[in-house]
């Protein structure tokens, strides 16, 4: 086969092993010892027992497209992968209303009068592709008049149009389901699809995937003989073991490659054993390839394979491609492997390229007819809207092209952007909108598309960083053995996928979650990892009105956070179709999309690029030039709580942080020797701002005391947000009365704070007004007061415009109030106050490790990158003051009473009581009252008349005496007593008598 084939040894073995496993051919019972593939100067040889001579002869006669290994040969072999234009639907195709959000039936009248073959498609997470699937169903049904009907549903229909979905499933011949995870939906579907003879379920909840049934092929059922648990058939497992890199974390990616190329390999295996498995794989190949034409071919294939519907109209174009004999079979095998990315680029000096997207050598057979294979795109690659339909094979090739096209981009930060492969193939318009916006903000995007389960491979092997390269060079981390030669340095990574980095949707299952591996990959890169994605299962109206919830919050927030993602930003969502609502919102007006389509919110795109720019600029700036703001707390105000935080010694911790920053090159000025002095300086500056003494005070400003004019704040907030604040605080920004001096545009809001070199340390303002410092927490439509907004906008804006020009802010301890400001509960919009005030600054938040629930608010609403600290050790506080004496007296009495009861002598009991101070006479210094009086400052408890106490129901003598003692010591204020106890005290002479 000449050495230019570059096949892995396991790849060639796989083809023959597959034939043995599925066809049972004894003459091809190869073992590793009988098959040898070795690189030699003369090429690769196969020794294969009985078939050796025939196979070797056929291989030598192959005419491969890649014959030489030189550059000229590589250039000759290169052909860009072009997206084939989808054919137009026939003129007589049925007209279906595509604007609705209900299940639709697609059927063309004609043909016989028998029952048409029914296919029901239920697409989860893909409401935005509903119209694409409808058009594909139109095309397929129009090509089979009277013989094929197709119902298109989404997972949302299961909730809102359940009766219609139920009616469609009743009598269905095939059900096809993808990406359905909701617990209730899964249970509902399982009950209704059980009687449908053919069931295709891909990339869904494991409980639902177990119901897959294609002829004799199933994914559920009892474990096979010798297996501990149920799983794929042995033949599938044999195939799976040959795909992927061999790394454990790449098994899902190997599974995807197997699904993609399996049908093309299985068609070479004779016998009925492979037929059902081939049908299962072929169906997935159409679906995974995406696009209207591929989905329409999938419908036609299902109708032909399981309903006998004729496909002669699409088979004629590929009938001539069938090859006979061993040479033809081997030729197709090799072509298939080359086409499906089975070359090992590290083993051979042959550049892997992606050919034309309509491989004519990969047709399949259905009902004795040759039908087209799916029009494939590469598993991973890069795209750009300036080269529509072209897929770059690697980041280096893309970046070289991009730099030639945009020379000014050489100094821009480079950001890897992970995209859904299916969205790229479907040419969803939001991708171009995202890429164009990043470029407009001087960010170089690397639009990497992935299948969904292989995000970690793209990040691990195709992206690197200066940090990783330096660490490898110093031997501090191991070199990545699968790093691609096409890898390029990036400054950040943005995932538009959500889900875990390792495994994507499949990795969200508990058994498949590999957060530690994702952490290892991201730590090696040491660049910010953002999650910013459109909402695929929630529309923008629900988001703006209620926030993000349910499964969407898990996809965008919870799962990526386990990997270490920061600054999650919803970029948009499904169009709600409510034009009136959208036009009533500042950031949603003039929506160009139809209901169910993905629409991006332009303001959220600015939020993303603003944060990317802030984080990457922080990395690029030298430590000595970085300006940092540190926020302390003073809650509750006015009681000396300035510079405190829950479970944290703020002065000592702050001092250690500043010393560490100084050691790493930050300018922290001259620090006092006593850590308490730092907090005291900040407290004094805060007091000066509260009293107004900082106004036009040169000493206050010279030490770093901040102030903001009304004019500057109006500019920073913008007209809309300035009006919102003014409306709630006196009608104008200078009328709140909170740390504001003067009037009109020149009025100043005093912020306090002290500068230590390039570090500004200040106290966070109270949220509300004196007497009601937490006012905002309970009023959804309120805004922070002007001085509070000025405090945060001052940090963000540059010195030329009156700001501090901070590169980052540190919230020091648990916890502040910024993340609690009014706005949506989850999923910031441009009108949420945490986003308005800190949306442009990297926010490092020091937080106690024992409070994950509230720290999540700081992370999700306040964009906090959390740095957790341990909490101090706890021990029993013990009793204090009168409680210590009381405990001893109670213990003495309990011991005495038990002794009396054991003796059973009433007289002895009376004498013991007298000896211990519980006599029926007046209180003496040696009695119980005297004991308490000695501890409690002279208060003597009145002795108890036991006869009166015994007369009270439920009030024994001992209880009355002890209760009287408690009251005499004033302990009743902490522990109010029941009504019966008060009666016992009065019967014993009253509290007043005891106090005498």
PDB file of C-alpha atoms in Angstrom, residues 105-110 115-119 136-137 139-150 296 298-304 309:
ATOM      1  CA  UNK A 105     -47.454  16.999   9.671  1.00  0.00           C
ATOM      2  CA  UNK A 106     -45.758  16.794   6.283  1.00  0.00           C
ATOM      3  CA  UNK A 107     -47.489  14.721   3.608  1.00  0.00           C
ATOM      4  CA  UNK A 108     -47.987  14.994  -0.141  1.00  0.00           C
ATOM      5  CA  UNK A 109     -51.112  13.485  -1.685  1.00  0.00           C
ATOM      6  CA  UNK A 110     -50.681  10.911  -4.454  1.00  0.00           C
ATOM      7  CA  UNK A 115     -51.456   3.804   4.920  1.00  0.00           C
ATOM      8  CA  UNK A 116     -48.386   6.002   4.471  1.00  0.00           C
ATOM      9  CA  UNK A 117     -45.192   5.152   6.309  1.00  0.00           C
ATOM     10  CA  UNK A 118     -45.019   7.391   9.387  1.00  0.00           C
ATOM     11  CA  UNK A 119     -41.859   8.890  10.900  1.00  0.00           C
ATOM     12  CA  UNK A 136     -36.334  18.628   5.025  1.00  0.00           C
ATOM     13  CA  UNK A 137     -39.609  16.822   5.788  1.00  0.00           C
ATOM     14  CA  UNK A 139     -38.640  17.722   0.545  1.00  0.00           C
ATOM     15  CA  UNK A 140     -38.708  14.040   1.555  1.00  0.00           C
ATOM     16  CA  UNK A 141     -42.526  13.746   1.562  1.00  0.00           C
ATOM     17  CA  UNK A 142     -42.791  15.554  -1.774  1.00  0.00           C
ATOM     18  CA  UNK A 143     -40.434  12.990  -3.293  1.00  0.00           C
ATOM     19  CA  UNK A 144     -42.649  10.138  -1.989  1.00  0.00           C
ATOM     20  CA  UNK A 145     -46.220  11.282  -2.690  1.00  0.00           C
ATOM     21  CA  UNK A 146     -48.814   9.288  -0.796  1.00  0.00           C
ATOM     22  CA  UNK A 147     -46.187   6.970   0.711  1.00  0.00           C
ATOM     23  CA  UNK A 148     -44.497   8.966   3.452  1.00  0.00           C
ATOM     24  CA  UNK A 149     -45.756  11.205   6.240  1.00  0.00           C
ATOM     25  CA  UNK A 150     -43.465  12.917   8.716  1.00  0.00           C
ATOM     26  CA  UNK A 296     -34.136  14.741   3.974  1.00  0.00           C
ATOM     27  CA  UNK A 298     -32.268  10.390   6.404  1.00  0.00           C
ATOM     28  CA  UNK A 299     -36.066  10.448   6.112  1.00  0.00           C
ATOM     29  CA  UNK A 300     -35.862   8.781   2.679  1.00  0.00           C
ATOM     30  CA  UNK A 301     -33.431   6.161   3.953  1.00  0.00           C
ATOM     31  CA  UNK A 302     -35.663   5.268   6.918  1.00  0.00           C
ATOM     32  CA  UNK A 303     -38.700   5.014   4.661  1.00  0.00           C
ATOM     33  CA  UNK A 304     -36.828   2.746   2.262  1.00  0.00           C
ATOM     34  CA  UNK A 309     -40.560   3.112  -0.008  1.00  0.00           C
TER      35      UNK A 309
END
